Coordinates of C-alpha atoms in Angstrom, one line a residue:
X19 CA 0.0 0.0 0.0
X20 CA 1.3 3.5 -0.8
X21 CA 2.2 5.6 2.3
X22 CA 0.0 8.6 3.1
X23 CA 1.5 10.6 5.9
X24 CA -1.6 12.7 6.5
X25 CA -2.6 13.3 10.2
X26 CA -4.5 10.4 11.6
X27 CA -7.9 11.7 12.5
X28 CA -9.3 8.7 14.5
X29 CA -9.1 8.8 18.2
X30 CA -7.8 5.7 20.1
X31 CA -11.4 4.7 21.1
X32 CA -12.2 4.3 17.4
X33 CA -9.1 2.2 16.9
X34 CA -10.2 0.0 19.8
X35 CA -13.7 -0.4 18.3
X36 CA -12.2 -1.4 14.9
X37 CA -10.0 -4.1 16.5
X38 CA -13.0 -5.4 18.6
X39 CA -15.2 -5.5 15.5
X40 CA -12.7 -7.6 13.5
X41 CA -12.1 -9.8 16.6
X42 CA -15.8 -10.5 16.8
X43 CA -16.2 -11.1 13.1
X44 CA -18.2 -7.9 12.4
X45 CA -18.0 -6.2 9.0
X46 CA -15.9 -3.1 8.8
X47 CA -16.5 -2.0 5.3
X48 CA -14.4 -2.4 2.2
X49 CA -10.8 -1.4 1.5
X50 CA -10.9 0.0 -2.0
X51 CA -7.9 0.6 -4.2
X52 CA -7.5 1.8 -7.8
X53 CA -4.9 0.4 -10.1
X54 CA -3.6 2.6 -12.9
X55 CA -3.6 1.2 -16.4
X56 CA -0.4 -0.4 -17.6
X57 CA 2.2 2.4 -18.5
X58 CA 4.3 2.5 -21.6
X59 CA 7.9 3.4 -20.9
X60 CA 10.2 5.5 -23.1
X61 CA 11.8 2.4 -24.5
X62 CA 8.4 0.9 -25.4
X63 CA 8.3 -1.6 -22.6
X64 CA 5.4 -1.9 -20.3
X65 CA 5.2 -1.4 -16.5
X66 CA 2.4 -2.1 -14.0
X67 CA 0.4 1.0 -13.1
X68 CA 0.6 2.4 -9.5
X69 CA -1.9 1.4 -6.8
X70 CA -3.7 4.2 -5.0
X71 CA -5.9 3.9 -1.9
X72 CA -9.3 5.2 -2.7
X73 CA -11.1 4.4 0.6
X74 CA -9.9 2.8 3.8
X75 CA -6.8 4.8 4.6
X76 CA -7.9 5.5 8.2
X77 CA -8.7 1.8 8.8
X78 CA -5.4 0.7 7.3
X79 CA -3.5 3.2 9.4
X80 CA -5.4 2.0 12.5
X81 CA -4.5 -1.6 11.8
X82 CA -0.9 -0.8 11.2
X83 CA -0.7 1.2 14.4
X84 CA -2.4 -1.4 16.6
X85 CA -1.3 -4.6 15.1
X86 CA 2.2 -3.8 13.7
X87 CA 3.0 -1.2 16.4
X88 CA 3.8 1.5 13.9
X89 CA 3.6 5.2 14.9
X90 CA 0.9 7.5 13.4
X91 CA 1.0 11.2 12.8
X92 CA -1.3 13.0 15.2
X93 CA -3.1 16.3 14.6
X94 CA 0.1 18.1 15.9
X95 CA 2.1 16.3 13.2
X96 CA 3.9 14.4 15.9
X97 CA 4.6 10.6 15.6
X98 CA 2.8 8.8 18.4
X99 CA 2.0 5.2 19.3
X100 CA -1.5 4.0 19.8
X101 CA -1.5 0.9 22.1
X102 CA -4.5 -1.4 22.4
X103 CA -4.6 -3.7 25.5
X104 CA -6.3 -7.1 25.6
X105 CA -8.1 -8.7 28.5
X106 CA -8.1 -12.4 27.6
X107 CA -10.7 -13.3 30.3
X108 CA -13.0 -10.2 30.0
X109 CA -16.5 -10.9 31.3
X110 CA -18.4 -9.5 28.3
X111 CA -21.7 -10.6 29.7
X112 CA -21.0 -8.2 32.6
X113 CA -20.1 -5.4 30.3
X114 CA -16.3 -5.8 30.3
X115 CA -14.4 -5.1 27.1
X116 CA -11.9 -7.4 25.6
X117 CA -10.0 -4.5 24.2
X118 CA -9.2 -1.0 25.6
X119 CA -6.9 1.9 24.9
X120 CA -3.9 1.6 27.1
X121 CA -4.1 3.7 30.3
X122 CA -1.9 3.9 33.4
X123 CA -4.5 1.9 35.3
X124 CA -4.6 -0.9 32.7
X125 CA -0.8 -0.9 32.5
X126 CA -0.7 -1.7 36.2
X127 CA -3.4 -4.4 36.1
X128 CA -2.4 -8.0 35.9
X129 CA -5.5 -8.8 33.9
X130 CA -4.3 -7.1 30.7
X131 CA -1.8 -7.7 28.0
X132 CA -0.8 -4.1 27.5
X133 CA 0.0 -4.1 23.8
X134 CA -1.6 -6.5 21.3
X135 CA 1.1 -5.6 18.7
X136 CA 3.6 -7.6 20.8
X137 CA 1.5 -10.7 20.3
X138 CA 0.4 -10.1 16.7
X139 CA 3.7 -8.9 15.3
X140 CA 6.3 -10.4 17.8
X141 CA 8.4 -13.4 17.3
X142 CA 7.3 -16.8 18.7
X143 CA 9.8 -16.5 21.6
X144 CA 8.4 -13.0 22.4
X145 CA 4.9 -14.3 22.4
X146 CA 5.9 -17.2 24.7
X147 CA 7.5 -14.7 27.0
X148 CA 4.3 -12.7 27.2
X149 CA 2.3 -15.8 27.9
X150 CA 4.7 -16.9 30.7
X151 CA 4.6 -13.4 32.3
X152 CA 0.7 -13.4 32.1
X153 CA 0.6 -16.8 33.7
X154 CA 2.8 -15.7 36.6
X155 CA 0.6 -12.7 37.2
X156 CA -2.6 -14.7 37.0
X157 CA -2.0 -18.0 38.9
X158 CA -5.7 -18.7 39.0
X159 CA -5.6 -19.3 35.2
X160 CA -4.2 -22.5 33.7
X161 CA -1.6 -22.5 31.0
X162 CA -4.1 -24.2 28.6
X163 CA -6.7 -21.5 29.2
X164 CA -4.2 -18.7 28.6
X165 CA -2.8 -20.4 25.4
X166 CA -6.4 -20.8 24.1
X167 CA -7.2 -17.1 24.7
X168 CA -3.9 -15.9 23.1
X169 CA -4.5 -18.2 20.2
X170 CA -7.9 -16.6 19.8
X171 CA -6.2 -13.1 19.7
X172 CA -3.7 -14.3 17.1
X173 CA -6.6 -15.5 14.9
X174 CA -7.4 -11.8 14.4
X175 CA -4.7 -11.8 11.8
X176 CA -6.6 -14.3 9.7
X177 CA -9.9 -12.5 9.7
X178 CA -11.0 -11.5 6.2
X179 CA -11.6 -7.9 5.3
X180 CA -13.5 -6.8 2.2
X181 CA -11.1 -5.6 -0.5
X182 CA -12.1 -4.2 -3.9
X183 CA -9.5 -3.5 -6.6
X184 CA -10.7 -1.1 -9.3
X185 CA -8.9 -1.2 -12.6
X186 CA -8.6 2.2 -14.3
X187 CA -8.3 0.7 -17.7
X188 CA -11.8 -0.8 -17.3
X189 CA -13.5 1.9 -15.4
X190 CA -13.6 5.7 -15.8
X191 CA -12.9 8.0 -12.9
X192 CA -16.6 8.9 -12.7
X193 CA -17.6 5.2 -12.6
X194 CA -15.1 4.6 -9.8
X195 CA -16.5 7.5 -7.8
X196 CA -20.1 6.2 -8.4
X197 CA -19.1 2.7 -7.1
X198 CA -17.5 4.3 -4.0
X199 CA -20.6 6.3 -3.2
X200 CA -22.8 3.2 -3.6
X201 CA -20.7 1.1 -1.3
X202 CA -19.9 3.8 1.2
X203 CA -23.1 5.8 1.2
X204 CA -22.7 6.5 4.9
X205 CA -19.2 7.7 4.6
X206 CA -17.7 11.0 3.4
X207 CA -18.5 11.4 -0.4
X208 CA -15.4 10.9 -2.5
X209 CA -14.5 13.6 -4.9
X210 CA -11.9 14.2 -7.6
X211 CA -9.6 16.1 -5.3
X212 CA -9.4 13.0 -3.1
X213 CA -8.4 10.9 -6.1
X214 CA -5.7 13.4 -7.0
X215 CA -4.3 13.4 -3.5
X216 CA -4.2 9.6 -3.6
X217 CA -2.4 9.6 -6.9
X218 CA 0.1 12.1 -5.6
X219 CA 0.7 10.0 -2.5
X220 CA 1.4 6.9 -4.6
X221 CA 4.3 8.7 -6.3
X222 CA 6.9 8.6 -3.5
X223 CA 9.7 10.2 -5.6
X224 CA 7.9 13.5 -6.3
X225 CA 4.3 13.3 -5.3
X226 CA 4.6 12.8 -1.6
X227 CA 6.4 16.1 -0.9
X228 CA 3.9 18.2 -3.0
X229 CA 1.0 16.4 -1.3
X230 CA 2.4 17.5 2.1
X231 CA 2.9 21.0 0.8
X232 CA -0.8 21.2 -0.1
X233 CA -1.9 19.6 3.1
X234 CA 0.3 21.8 5.3
X235 CA -0.6 25.0 3.5
X236 CA -4.3 24.3 3.9
X237 CA -3.9 23.6 7.6
X238 CA -1.7 26.7 8.3
X239 CA -4.0 29.0 6.4
X240 CA -6.7 28.2 9.0
X241 CA -4.5 27.6 12.0
X242 CA -1.1 29.4 11.8
X243 CA -0.1 28.2 15.3
X244 CA 0.4 24.6 13.9
X245 CA 3.6 25.7 12.2
X246 CA 5.6 24.9 15.3
X247 CA 4.3 21.3 15.3
X248 CA 5.1 20.8 11.7
X249 CA 8.6 22.3 12.1
X250 CA 9.3 20.2 15.2
X251 CA 8.0 16.9 13.9
X252 CA 8.4 16.6 10.1
X253 CA 12.1 16.9 9.7
X254 CA 12.1 15.4 6.2
X255 CA 9.7 18.1 5.0
X256 CA 11.8 20.8 6.7
X257 CA 15.0 19.5 5.2
X258 CA 13.4 19.4 1.7
X259 CA 13.3 23.2 1.8
X260 CA 9.5 23.2 1.2
X261 CA 8.6 24.2 4.7
X262 CA 10.4 27.5 4.2
X263 CA 8.1 28.2 1.2
X264 CA 5.1 28.4 3.5
X265 CA 6.7 29.5 6.8
X266 CA 5.2 33.0 6.2
X267 CA 1.8 31.6 7.0
X268 CA 2.7 31.4 10.7
X269 CA 2.3 35.1 10.9
X270 CA -0.8 35.4 8.7
X271 CA -4.1 36.2 10.4
X272 CA -6.3 37.0 7.5
X273 CA -9.4 34.9 6.8
X274 CA -10.6 36.2 3.4
X275 CA -9.2 33.2 1.6
X276 CA -8.4 30.1 3.5
X277 CA -8.2 27.4 0.8
X278 CA -8.6 23.7 1.7
X279 CA -6.6 21.1 -0.1
X280 CA -9.3 20.7 -2.8
X281 CA -9.1 24.5 -3.6
X282 CA -5.3 24.4 -3.9
X283 CA -5.4 21.4 -6.2
X284 CA -8.2 22.8 -8.4
X285 CA -6.6 26.3 -8.7
X286 CA -3.1 25.0 -9.3
X287 CA -4.2 22.5 -12.0
X288 CA -6.5 25.0 -13.8
X289 CA -3.8 27.7 -13.9
X290 CA -1.0 25.4 -15.1
X291 CA -2.8 22.9 -17.3
X292 CA -5.5 25.1 -18.8
X293 CA -8.2 22.6 -17.8
X294 CA -11.0 22.9 -15.3
X295 CA -12.0 19.3 -14.7
X296 CA -10.1 17.5 -11.9
X297 CA -10.8 14.1 -13.6
X298 CA -8.3 15.3 -16.2
X299 CA -5.6 15.8 -13.5
X300 CA -6.3 12.3 -12.2
X301 CA -6.0 10.9 -15.7
X302 CA -2.7 12.8 -16.4
X303 CA -1.2 11.7 -13.1
X304 CA -2.0 8.1 -14.3
X305 CA -0.1 8.8 -17.5
X306 CA -3.0 9.3 -19.9
X307 CA -2.2 10.5 -23.4
X308 CA -5.5 12.1 -24.4
X309 CA -4.7 12.2 -28.1
X310 CA -3.3 8.6 -28.5
X311 CA -5.6 7.2 -25.9
X312 CA -2.8 5.3 -24.2
X313 CA -1.0 5.6 -20.8
X314 CA 2.6 6.6 -20.8
X315 CA 5.1 6.8 -17.9
X316 CA 6.6 10.0 -19.2
X317 CA 3.3 11.8 -19.1
X318 CA 2.8 10.8 -15.5
X319 CA 6.3 12.0 -14.6
X320 CA 5.9 15.3 -16.5
X321 CA 2.5 15.9 -14.9
X322 CA 3.9 15.6 -11.4
X323 CA 6.7 18.0 -12.2
X324 CA 4.4 20.6 -13.8
X325 CA 1.9 20.3 -11.0
X326 CA 4.6 20.7 -8.4
X327 CA 5.7 23.9 -10.1
X328 CA 2.1 25.2 -10.1
X329 CA 1.6 24.5 -6.4
X330 CA 4.8 26.4 -5.6
X331 CA 3.3 29.3 -7.6
X332 CA 0.1 29.1 -5.6
X333 CA 1.8 29.2 -2.2
X334 CA 4.3 31.9 -3.1
X335 CA 4.0 34.6 -0.5
X336 CA 4.3 37.5 -2.9
X337 CA 1.6 36.2 -5.2
X338 CA -0.8 35.0 -2.5
X339 CA -0.6 38.2 -0.4
X340 CA -0.8 40.5 -3.4
X341 CA -3.9 38.6 -4.5
X342 CA -5.5 38.9 -1.1
X343 CA -4.9 42.7 -1.1
X344 CA -6.7 42.9 -4.5
X345 CA -9.7 41.0 -3.1
X346 CA -9.8 43.1 0.1
X347 CA -9.5 46.3 -2.0
X348 CA -12.8 45.4 -3.6
X349 CA -14.5 45.7 -0.2
X350 CA -14.8 42.0 0.5
X351 CA -12.9 42.1 3.7
X352 CA -13.8 38.8 5.4
X353 CA -14.7 35.3 4.5
X354 CA -18.4 35.7 5.7
X355 CA -18.9 38.1 2.7
X356 CA -17.9 35.5 0.2
X357 CA -20.3 32.6 -0.2
X358 CA -18.5 31.0 -3.2
X359 CA -15.0 29.7 -2.7
X360 CA -14.9 29.0 -6.4
X361 CA -15.1 32.7 -7.2
X362 CA -11.9 33.1 -5.1
X363 CA -10.3 30.1 -6.7
X364 CA -10.8 31.2 -10.2
X365 CA -10.0 34.8 -9.5
X366 CA -6.6 33.5 -8.3
X367 CA -6.3 31.5 -11.5
X368 CA -6.8 34.7 -13.4
X369 CA -4.2 36.5 -11.2
X370 CA -1.6 33.7 -11.7
X371 CA -2.2 33.6 -15.4
X372 CA -1.7 37.4 -15.8
X373 CA 1.3 37.4 -13.5
X374 CA 2.9 34.6 -15.6
X375 CA 2.3 36.6 -18.7
X376 CA 4.0 39.7 -17.1
X377 CA 0.8 41.8 -17.2
X378 CA 1.0 45.5 -16.2
X379 CA 0.4 45.5 -12.4
X380 CA -2.3 48.1 -12.5
X381 CA -4.1 46.3 -15.3
X382 CA -3.7 43.0 -13.4
X383 CA -5.2 44.5 -10.3
X384 CA -8.2 46.1 -12.1
X385 CA -8.9 42.9 -14.1
X386 CA -8.7 40.5 -11.2
X387 CA -10.9 42.8 -9.1
X388 CA -13.6 43.0 -11.7
X389 CA -13.4 39.3 -12.5
X390 CA -13.9 38.4 -8.9
X391 CA -16.8 40.8 -8.3
X392 CA -18.4 39.8 -11.6
X393 CA -18.2 36.1 -10.5
X394 CA -19.8 36.8 -7.1
X395 CA -22.5 39.1 -8.5
X396 CA -23.6 36.7 -11.2
X397 CA -23.0 33.5 -9.2
X398 CA -20.9 32.4 -12.1
X399 CA -19.5 29.3 -10.5
X400 CA -22.4 28.2 -8.3
X401 CA -23.9 25.8 -10.8
X402 CA -21.7 23.1 -12.6
X403 CA -18.6 25.0 -11.5
X404 CA -16.1 22.6 -13.2
X405 CA -17.8 23.1 -16.6
X406 CA -17.9 26.8 -16.2
X407 CA -14.2 27.0 -15.1
X408 CA -13.1 24.7 -17.9
X409 CA -15.0 26.9 -20.4
X410 CA -13.5 30.1 -19.0
X411 CA -9.9 29.0 -18.9
X412 CA -10.0 27.7 -22.4
X413 CA -11.6 30.9 -23.7
X414 CA -9.0 32.9 -21.9
X415 CA -6.3 30.9 -23.7
X416 CA -7.9 31.8 -27.0
X417 CA -8.7 35.5 -26.6
X418 CA -6.9 36.7 -23.4
X419 CA -8.3 37.7 -20.0
X420 CA -9.2 41.3 -20.8
X421 CA -11.0 40.5 -24.1
X422 CA -12.9 37.6 -22.6
X423 CA -13.9 39.7 -19.6
X424 CA -15.3 42.4 -21.9
X425 CA -17.4 39.7 -23.7
X426 CA -18.8 38.5 -20.4
X427 CA -19.6 42.1 -19.3
X428 CA -21.4 42.8 -22.6
X429 CA -23.5 39.6 -22.4
X430 CA -24.1 39.0 -18.7
X431 CA -23.9 42.5 -17.0
X432 CA -25.0 44.8 -19.8
X433 CA -26.9 48.1 -19.0
X434 CA -30.1 46.1 -19.2
X435 CA -28.8 44.0 -16.3
X436 CA -28.2 47.0 -14.2
X437 CA -31.4 48.8 -15.0
X438 CA -33.9 46.0 -14.9
X439 CA -32.7 42.4 -14.3
X440 CA -30.8 43.1 -11.1
X441 CA -33.6 45.2 -9.7
X442 CA -36.0 42.3 -10.3
X443 CA -33.6 39.7 -9.0
X444 CA -33.2 41.7 -5.7
X445 CA -36.6 40.4 -4.8
X446 CA -35.1 37.7 -2.6
X447 CA -35.0 36.9 1.1
X448 CA -31.5 36.0 2.4
X449 CA -28.9 37.5 4.7
X450 CA -26.1 35.8 2.8
X451 CA -27.2 36.4 -0.8
X452 CA -24.4 37.5 -3.2
X453 CA -26.3 40.6 -4.0
X454 CA -26.4 41.7 -0.4
X455 CA -22.8 40.9 0.2
X456 CA -21.8 42.8 -3.0
X457 CA -23.8 45.8 -1.7
X458 CA -22.0 45.7 1.6
X459 CA -18.7 45.3 -0.2
X460 CA -19.6 48.5 -2.2
X461 CA -20.2 50.3 1.0
X462 CA -16.8 49.2 2.4
X463 CA -15.2 50.2 -0.9
X464 CA -16.7 53.7 -0.7
X465 CA -15.9 54.1 3.0
X466 CA -19.6 54.4 3.9
X467 CA -20.8 54.4 7.5
X468 CA -23.2 51.9 9.1
X469 CA -26.9 52.7 9.3
X470 CA -27.5 55.7 11.6
X471 CA -23.8 55.6 12.7
X472 CA -20.7 57.7 12.3
X473 CA -18.6 54.5 12.3
X474 CA -17.5 53.0 8.9
X475 CA -18.9 49.8 7.8
X476 CA -15.4 48.3 7.7
X477 CA -15.0 49.1 11.4
X478 CA -18.5 47.9 12.3
X479 CA -17.9 44.5 10.6
X480 CA -14.7 44.0 12.5
X481 CA -15.8 44.9 16.0
X482 CA -19.5 45.3 17.0
X483 CA -21.9 45.2 14.1
X484 CA -24.2 42.9 12.3
X485 CA -26.9 42.7 9.7
X486 CA -30.3 44.0 10.9
X487 CA -33.7 45.1 9.5
X488 CA -34.7 48.7 8.7
X489 CA -38.3 47.6 9.2
X490 CA -37.9 45.4 12.4
X491 CA -39.0 41.9 11.7
X492 CA -41.0 41.7 15.0
X493 CA -42.9 44.9 13.9
X494 CA -43.7 43.4 10.5
X495 CA -44.8 40.0 12.0
X496 CA -47.2 41.8 14.3
X497 CA -48.6 43.9 11.5
X498 CA -49.6 41.5 8.8
X499 CA -46.1 40.4 7.5
X500 CA -45.4 37.2 9.3
X501 CA -43.7 35.5 6.4
X502 CA -39.9 35.2 6.5
X503 CA -39.9 36.0 2.8
X504 CA -41.3 39.4 3.6
X505 CA -39.3 40.6 6.5
X506 CA -36.0 39.0 5.4
X507 CA -36.0 40.7 2.0
X508 CA -32.5 41.8 0.8
X509 CA -33.7 45.4 0.6
X510 CA -34.8 45.3 4.3
X511 CA -31.2 44.7 5.5
X512 CA -28.5 47.2 6.6
X513 CA -25.3 47.0 8.6
X514 CA -25.7 48.7 11.9
X515 CA -24.1 48.7 15.3
X516 CA -25.5 46.3 17.8
X517 CA -26.4 49.1 20.2
X518 CA -28.4 50.9 17.5
X519 CA -30.4 47.7 16.8
X520 CA -31.2 47.3 20.5
X521 CA -32.4 51.0 20.6
X522 CA -34.6 50.5 17.6
X523 CA -36.1 47.3 19.0
X524 CA -39.5 46.7 17.3
X525 CA -40.3 50.3 16.5
X526 CA -41.6 51.3 13.0
X527 CA -39.4 53.6 11.0
X528 CA -41.6 56.7 11.5
X529 CA -41.3 56.2 15.3
X530 CA -37.6 55.6 15.6
X531 CA -36.7 58.1 12.9
X532 CA -38.5 60.8 14.9
X533 CA -35.9 60.4 17.6
X534 CA -33.1 60.4 15.0
X535 CA -34.4 63.6 13.5
X536 CA -34.8 65.3 16.9
X537 CA -31.2 64.4 17.7
X538 CA -30.1 66.0 14.4
X539 CA -32.1 69.1 15.2
X540 CA -30.8 69.5 18.7
X541 CA -27.3 68.5 18.1
X542 CA -27.4 66.1 21.0
X543 CA -28.3 62.5 21.5
X544 CA -31.5 61.7 23.3
X545 CA -30.7 61.7 27.1
X546 CA -32.5 58.4 27.9
X547 CA -33.2 56.5 24.7
X548 CA -30.7 57.6 22.0
X549 CA -30.9 55.9 18.6
X550 CA -27.7 55.8 16.6
X551 CA -25.1 58.6 17.1
X552 CA -25.7 61.1 14.4
X553 CA -26.3 64.7 15.7
X554 CA -26.5 66.9 12.6
X555 CA -28.6 66.9 9.4
X556 CA -25.7 66.9 7.0
X557 CA -24.4 63.7 8.5
X558 CA -27.9 62.2 8.6
X559 CA -28.6 63.0 5.0
X560 CA -25.2 61.6 3.9
X561 CA -25.8 58.5 6.0
X562 CA -29.2 57.7 4.5
X563 CA -27.8 58.2 1.0
X564 CA -24.9 55.9 1.7
X565 CA -27.3 53.2 2.9
X566 CA -29.6 53.7 0.0
X567 CA -32.6 54.7 2.2
X568 CA -35.4 56.1 0.0
X569 CA -36.9 59.6 0.6
X570 CA -39.8 59.7 3.0
X571 CA -38.5 56.8 5.1
X572 CA -38.9 58.9 8.2
X573 CA -42.7 58.8 7.7
X574 CA -43.1 55.1 6.8
X575 CA -45.0 52.3 8.4
X576 CA -46.0 48.8 7.3
X577 CA -48.4 50.2 4.7
X578 CA -45.4 51.6 2.9
X579 CA -43.2 48.5 3.1
X580 CA -43.7 47.2 -0.5
X581 CA -43.1 50.6 -2.0
X582 CA -40.0 51.0 0.2
X583 CA -38.5 47.7 -0.9
X584 CA -38.9 48.5 -4.6
X585 CA -37.4 52.0 -4.2
X586 CA -34.5 50.7 -2.1
X587 CA -33.8 47.9 -4.6
X588 CA -33.3 50.5 -7.3
X589 CA -31.0 52.6 -5.1
X590 CA -29.0 49.5 -4.1
X591 CA -28.5 48.3 -7.7
X592 CA -27.4 51.8 -8.8
X593 CA -24.8 51.8 -6.0
X594 CA -23.5 48.4 -7.0
X595 CA -23.4 49.5 -10.7
X596 CA -21.3 52.6 -9.7
X597 CA -19.1 50.4 -7.5
X598 CA -18.4 47.8 -10.2
X599 CA -17.7 50.4 -12.9
X600 CA -15.2 52.1 -10.6
X601 CA -13.1 49.0 -9.9

């Protein structure tokens, strides 16, 4: 089996349960491997294809740890032993377990053999020594009884485990995935990125190191503090020089783009190979020659090298941080504002392509920013993302990024889109809709303040604000609008400070705006029940304009709600249009 040095995610209890299930003859699911087609070497000779683990890595690792006594890599990337103890005379009828994770108490008990790997993997003389020691510690048990129970433990090695070998020359990648899902419907669904990682792990010469690079980058992007564990425990990776390539992540605290291993694989592959479907990467890693329809060892080797280079481009500090600055410059300043990771992934593809082509930095920034916002606003990669990405990267190769973006803008976000389609599409109820997030990004971009506040939206998002209703939902529910679709309309949401929302409570606009207007007139906040913190009319007028609040809002009640929504939708779309065209 190919080695996969990913952190072992099972706890010791789960390992114990696995051993107990095998011991008692219970099914533990199938181990599934995929065998690459026969490869044609440079000299024309043939070689067997590599074997990759498709499903069962955790079970295999658990068995190797408990039966062979091998170390596993824990979540801190530290090699550790998992020892499973065996009680030969456990009273299972009384609820005692035959197997337990080794604890100090069990280690001191004469009833337990403290490590089953000593029996299952030890020499005959070592096993006899264990039996003799156990007999001395348990004089009430006869030698025959002990031998019988130890023999029963040793029979665990002869238990059959379901094993399926899938031959890639007989089944397509999609068919393999379908088989997996049917067999393992209760497990984690397999995807093409898992296949790719398995293929990388099976290439020990080159693939193992890049697989670790992908895994570690994804982990550190979310949890920078784990750097010290990787540095301390994976000396091979450190000595390879690859750890230094991602060491900068230990000081990174941003969360706008924290890619997982699948994101890194997809983005690197699309950027470097000009393809959007990960099944193609799996095929290339297997050595497939798409034109000749054969499998060649040289193609597999070249793919690994090209992919390694692409991943290094992905994790490059200069590229990655520059890309994040571009995204944040659009007003999307945290991950909660970005519902589609694919929009980020493909925007990074565009960035890497333009950087590789030595694009003018100012043009690169403008193009990447517009591409990203266009993708979010139009939900470009929300449906059949692989097909959309494959189409885009191939069209970019033909006509260039700038020309292709202009084509998309002419067809998908024309003036008709801004004037009519977007206004109509705003008739939706969601706090996380791309339209609403784009509107908030526009406010951040323009430096707007939160609703009835003198604090910028950027600051409110980072410290003490949230999304709230201009017409309070409790007020609407009590006045004939009980449906979530009504009170959670996109056009009913603003960003405001938490204290302001508490002050508004369930008051209708005409009621709470009376206090706001009085504060603007007097130049002072209400002594007992202030609302917001605006104390002059110029600031109030500007604030309402920034938040796209229609004229007459200060006089509105539930009877005006539908007209208010339509008017605000138009104002919000105009703001988004101005924002996009200014990028």
